[in-house]
Amino acid sequence: MPNTTVRAAGEGMPIYPRNPHFLGFVRKLLLSWSSRAENASVIQSSVQESFMNQHVSRRAFVETAAYASTAMAGVLATSTTVMGAVSRLGELEATFNEELATWTAQAAAHSEAEKRFMEARAKLPKPVKADMTPAEVEAMRRMTLAEIVSRPASAADTEYAEAQKVYERAEAAAQRRSGFAKIDRAYERQMWRTSDAAKAVMSAEASNIEDLAVKARVYQAWHHGASEELDDIMGEILRVARNSTV
């Protein structure tokens, strides 16, 4: 899993997800362990119930759309080991490893650019909203909820909103000058490329223990720590795979 960035740790901002497709591929992975089509509905129900209350990262809202748009890709990625053909899971793993290496190589430059941006932003004067006057506080106490919601903005509110806009423009300029804006966009794009490559592996159908070992290796490289139970299961798959080759 990627480390929480300095920016996120300092401000409590949501961090980049290492597993944006987590819930979906977990379901797909568990379903793929059953080779009998008639068992799929039973396993699907069990998985949905098991993960209903699991915490999902802030980007998990794209899961449904992502699966709809990549359904065909999942079909094309299906293992073809039947009749002696070569499984595509090995190719998908190689693609994932390439994307992961590219993303990892960008980490140092991203961290340095983020550090420059944070140092520059720390020098920017942050807007401070003026406290309400005693008269304004008393007037607020006498208002109904509907009146509070519909009341016009006070002079202090307007001044603060304008100051906030000035601060945000200065912050954006600091991002550009530090180079962080450009590097951060590239870093996030590559993160999603790597995530999609991992999802392609997890969406492909496994036909043998070697295929399952591919899934386990990719899981450990990209999603390890997301679920203690799955961590254990993936470790068991790799152990069985190693023993089967002895």
PDB file of C-alpha atoms in Angstrom, residues 80-197:
ATOM      1  CA  THR A  80      -7.086 -19.814 -22.110  1.00  0.00           C
ATOM      2  CA  THR A  81      -5.184 -22.749 -20.704  1.00  0.00           C
ATOM      3  CA  VAL A  82      -7.736 -25.214 -22.075  1.00  0.00           C
ATOM      4  CA  MET A  83      -6.484 -27.320 -25.027  1.00  0.00           C
ATOM      5  CA  GLY A  84      -2.867 -26.445 -24.253  1.00  0.00           C
ATOM      6  CA  ALA A  85      -3.115 -22.712 -25.033  1.00  0.00           C
ATOM      7  CA  VAL A  86      -0.967 -20.347 -22.992  1.00  0.00           C
ATOM      8  CA  SER A  87      -2.675 -18.546 -20.122  1.00  0.00           C
ATOM      9  CA  ARG A  88      -2.913 -14.769 -20.481  1.00  0.00           C
ATOM     10  CA  LEU A  89      -2.495 -14.292 -16.738  1.00  0.00           C
ATOM     11  CA  GLY A  90       1.274 -14.427 -17.124  1.00  0.00           C
ATOM     12  CA  GLU A  91       1.098 -11.637 -19.722  1.00  0.00           C
ATOM     13  CA  LEU A  92      -1.203  -9.599 -17.513  1.00  0.00           C
ATOM     14  CA  GLU A  93       1.167 -10.009 -14.581  1.00  0.00           C
ATOM     15  CA  ALA A  94       4.071  -8.792 -16.713  1.00  0.00           C
ATOM     16  CA  THR A  95       2.045  -5.718 -17.698  1.00  0.00           C
ATOM     17  CA  PHE A  96       1.200  -5.048 -14.068  1.00  0.00           C
ATOM     18  CA  ASN A  97       4.851  -5.346 -13.046  1.00  0.00           C
ATOM     19  CA  GLU A  98       5.845  -2.829 -15.721  1.00  0.00           C
ATOM     20  CA  GLU A  99       3.195  -0.346 -14.620  1.00  0.00           C
ATOM     21  CA  LEU A 100       4.126  -0.822 -10.967  1.00  0.00           C
ATOM     22  CA  ALA A 101       7.810  -0.237 -11.699  1.00  0.00           C
ATOM     23  CA  THR A 102       6.959   2.970 -13.562  1.00  0.00           C
ATOM     24  CA  TRP A 103       4.759   4.230 -10.725  1.00  0.00           C
ATOM     25  CA  THR A 104       7.353   3.347  -8.092  1.00  0.00           C
ATOM     26  CA  ALA A 105      10.072   5.140 -10.059  1.00  0.00           C
ATOM     27  CA  GLN A 106       8.013   8.350  -9.910  1.00  0.00           C
ATOM     28  CA  ALA A 107       7.681   8.288  -6.115  1.00  0.00           C
ATOM     29  CA  ALA A 108      10.944  10.103  -5.276  1.00  0.00           C
ATOM     30  CA  ALA A 109      10.309  12.997  -7.670  1.00  0.00           C
ATOM     31  CA  HIS A 110       6.717  13.238  -6.454  1.00  0.00           C
ATOM     32  CA  SER A 111       7.787  13.434  -2.816  1.00  0.00           C
ATOM     33  CA  GLU A 112      10.410  16.102  -3.543  1.00  0.00           C
ATOM     34  CA  ALA A 113       7.950  18.220  -5.532  1.00  0.00           C
ATOM     35  CA  GLU A 114       5.346  17.868  -2.812  1.00  0.00           C
ATOM     36  CA  LYS A 115       7.882  18.967  -0.204  1.00  0.00           C
ATOM     37  CA  ARG A 116       8.715  22.083  -2.254  1.00  0.00           C
ATOM     38  CA  PHE A 117       5.033  22.891  -2.601  1.00  0.00           C
ATOM     39  CA  MET A 118       4.336  22.430   1.100  1.00  0.00           C
ATOM     40  CA  GLU A 119       7.228  24.712   2.019  1.00  0.00           C
ATOM     41  CA  ALA A 120       6.008  27.380  -0.403  1.00  0.00           C
ATOM     42  CA  ARG A 121       2.420  27.117   0.780  1.00  0.00           C
ATOM     43  CA  ALA A 122       3.445  27.412   4.428  1.00  0.00           C
ATOM     44  CA  LYS A 123       4.588  30.950   3.641  1.00  0.00           C
ATOM     45  CA  LEU A 124       1.199  32.001   2.289  1.00  0.00           C
ATOM     46  CA  PRO A 125      -0.958  33.998   4.718  1.00  0.00           C
ATOM     47  CA  LYS A 126      -4.083  32.013   5.423  1.00  0.00           C
ATOM     48  CA  PRO A 127      -7.379  33.898   5.563  1.00  0.00           C
ATOM     49  CA  VAL A 128      -8.963  34.163   8.990  1.00  0.00           C
ATOM     50  CA  LYS A 129     -12.669  34.676   9.408  1.00  0.00           C
ATOM     51  CA  ALA A 130     -13.598  37.445  11.808  1.00  0.00           C
ATOM     52  CA  ASP A 131     -15.566  36.482  14.897  1.00  0.00           C
ATOM     53  CA  MET A 132     -19.206  37.439  15.098  1.00  0.00           C
ATOM     54  CA  THR A 133     -19.989  40.515  17.092  1.00  0.00           C
ATOM     55  CA  PRO A 134     -22.065  40.141  20.288  1.00  0.00           C
ATOM     56  CA  ALA A 135     -25.000  41.729  18.475  1.00  0.00           C
ATOM     57  CA  GLU A 136     -24.729  39.226  15.621  1.00  0.00           C
ATOM     58  CA  VAL A 137     -24.549  36.320  18.066  1.00  0.00           C
ATOM     59  CA  GLU A 138     -27.668  37.522  19.867  1.00  0.00           C
ATOM     60  CA  ALA A 139     -29.531  38.010  16.603  1.00  0.00           C
ATOM     61  CA  MET A 140     -28.558  34.490  15.531  1.00  0.00           C
ATOM     62  CA  ARG A 141     -29.974  33.035  18.733  1.00  0.00           C
ATOM     63  CA  ARG A 142     -33.363  34.540  17.994  1.00  0.00           C
ATOM     64  CA  MET A 143     -33.541  33.173  14.449  1.00  0.00           C
ATOM     65  CA  THR A 144     -35.314  30.022  13.391  1.00  0.00           C
ATOM     66  CA  LEU A 145     -33.366  27.406  11.478  1.00  0.00           C
ATOM     67  CA  ALA A 146     -35.034  28.473   8.254  1.00  0.00           C
ATOM     68  CA  GLU A 147     -34.054  32.097   8.891  1.00  0.00           C
ATOM     69  CA  ILE A 148     -30.455  31.120   9.601  1.00  0.00           C
ATOM     70  CA  VAL A 149     -30.218  29.150   6.363  1.00  0.00           C
ATOM     71  CA  SER A 150     -31.756  31.907   4.234  1.00  0.00           C
ATOM     72  CA  ARG A 151     -30.077  34.882   5.905  1.00  0.00           C
ATOM     73  CA  PRO A 152     -27.834  36.994   3.640  1.00  0.00           C
ATOM     74  CA  ALA A 153     -24.085  36.750   4.039  1.00  0.00           C
ATOM     75  CA  SER A 154     -22.608  39.135   6.560  1.00  0.00           C
ATOM     76  CA  ALA A 155     -19.782  41.521   5.746  1.00  0.00           C
ATOM     77  CA  ALA A 156     -17.383  39.207   7.581  1.00  0.00           C
ATOM     78  CA  ASP A 157     -18.588  36.228   5.533  1.00  0.00           C
ATOM     79  CA  THR A 158     -18.113  38.113   2.277  1.00  0.00           C
ATOM     80  CA  GLU A 159     -14.631  39.312   3.223  1.00  0.00           C
ATOM     81  CA  TYR A 160     -13.582  35.832   4.242  1.00  0.00           C
ATOM     82  CA  ALA A 161     -14.920  34.291   1.004  1.00  0.00           C
ATOM     83  CA  GLU A 162     -12.946  36.790  -1.066  1.00  0.00           C
ATOM     84  CA  ALA A 163      -9.800  36.226   0.987  1.00  0.00           C
ATOM     85  CA  GLN A 164     -10.212  32.464   0.540  1.00  0.00           C
ATOM     86  CA  LYS A 165     -10.357  32.870  -3.246  1.00  0.00           C
ATOM     87  CA  VAL A 166      -7.134  34.902  -3.169  1.00  0.00           C
ATOM     88  CA  TYR A 167      -5.479  32.217  -1.044  1.00  0.00           C
ATOM     89  CA  GLU A 168      -6.568  29.417  -3.358  1.00  0.00           C
ATOM     90  CA  ARG A 169      -5.178  31.263  -6.391  1.00  0.00           C
ATOM     91  CA  ALA A 170      -1.863  31.736  -4.585  1.00  0.00           C
ATOM     92  CA  GLU A 171      -1.867  28.072  -3.609  1.00  0.00           C
ATOM     93  CA  ALA A 172      -2.422  26.992  -7.213  1.00  0.00           C
ATOM     94  CA  ALA A 173       0.426  29.259  -8.309  1.00  0.00           C
ATOM     95  CA  ALA A 174       2.689  27.657  -5.700  1.00  0.00           C
ATOM     96  CA  GLN A 175       1.781  24.237  -7.050  1.00  0.00           C
ATOM     97  CA  ARG A 176       2.785  25.278 -10.554  1.00  0.00           C
ATOM     98  CA  ARG A 177       6.028  27.006  -9.522  1.00  0.00           C
ATOM     99  CA  SER A 178       7.143  24.035  -7.427  1.00  0.00           C
ATOM    100  CA  GLY A 179       6.414  21.667 -10.287  1.00  0.00           C
ATOM    101  CA  PHE A 180       4.136  19.684  -8.022  1.00  0.00           C
ATOM    102  CA  ALA A 181       0.956  20.240 -10.053  1.00  0.00           C
ATOM    103  CA  LYS A 182       2.382  18.593 -13.175  1.00  0.00           C
ATOM    104  CA  ILE A 183       4.199  15.811 -11.327  1.00  0.00           C
ATOM    105  CA  ASP A 184       1.168  15.048  -9.158  1.00  0.00           C
ATOM    106  CA  ARG A 185      -1.084  14.674 -12.209  1.00  0.00           C
ATOM    107  CA  ALA A 186       1.371  12.271 -13.843  1.00  0.00           C
ATOM    108  CA  TYR A 187       1.795  10.353 -10.594  1.00  0.00           C
ATOM    109  CA  GLU A 188      -1.939   9.903 -10.152  1.00  0.00           C
ATOM    110  CA  ARG A 189      -2.438   8.888 -13.795  1.00  0.00           C
ATOM    111  CA  GLN A 190       0.217   6.212 -13.412  1.00  0.00           C
ATOM    112  CA  MET A 191      -1.318   5.058 -10.156  1.00  0.00           C
ATOM    113  CA  TRP A 192      -4.600   4.437 -11.961  1.00  0.00           C
ATOM    114  CA  ARG A 193      -2.811   2.670 -14.821  1.00  0.00           C
ATOM    115  CA  THR A 194      -1.195   0.359 -12.286  1.00  0.00           C
ATOM    116  CA  SER A 195      -4.496  -0.156 -10.493  1.00  0.00           C
ATOM    117  CA  ASP A 196      -6.208  -1.047 -13.772  1.00  0.00           C
ATOM    118  CA  ALA A 197      -3.413  -3.511 -14.573  1.00  0.00           C
TER     119      ALA A 197
END
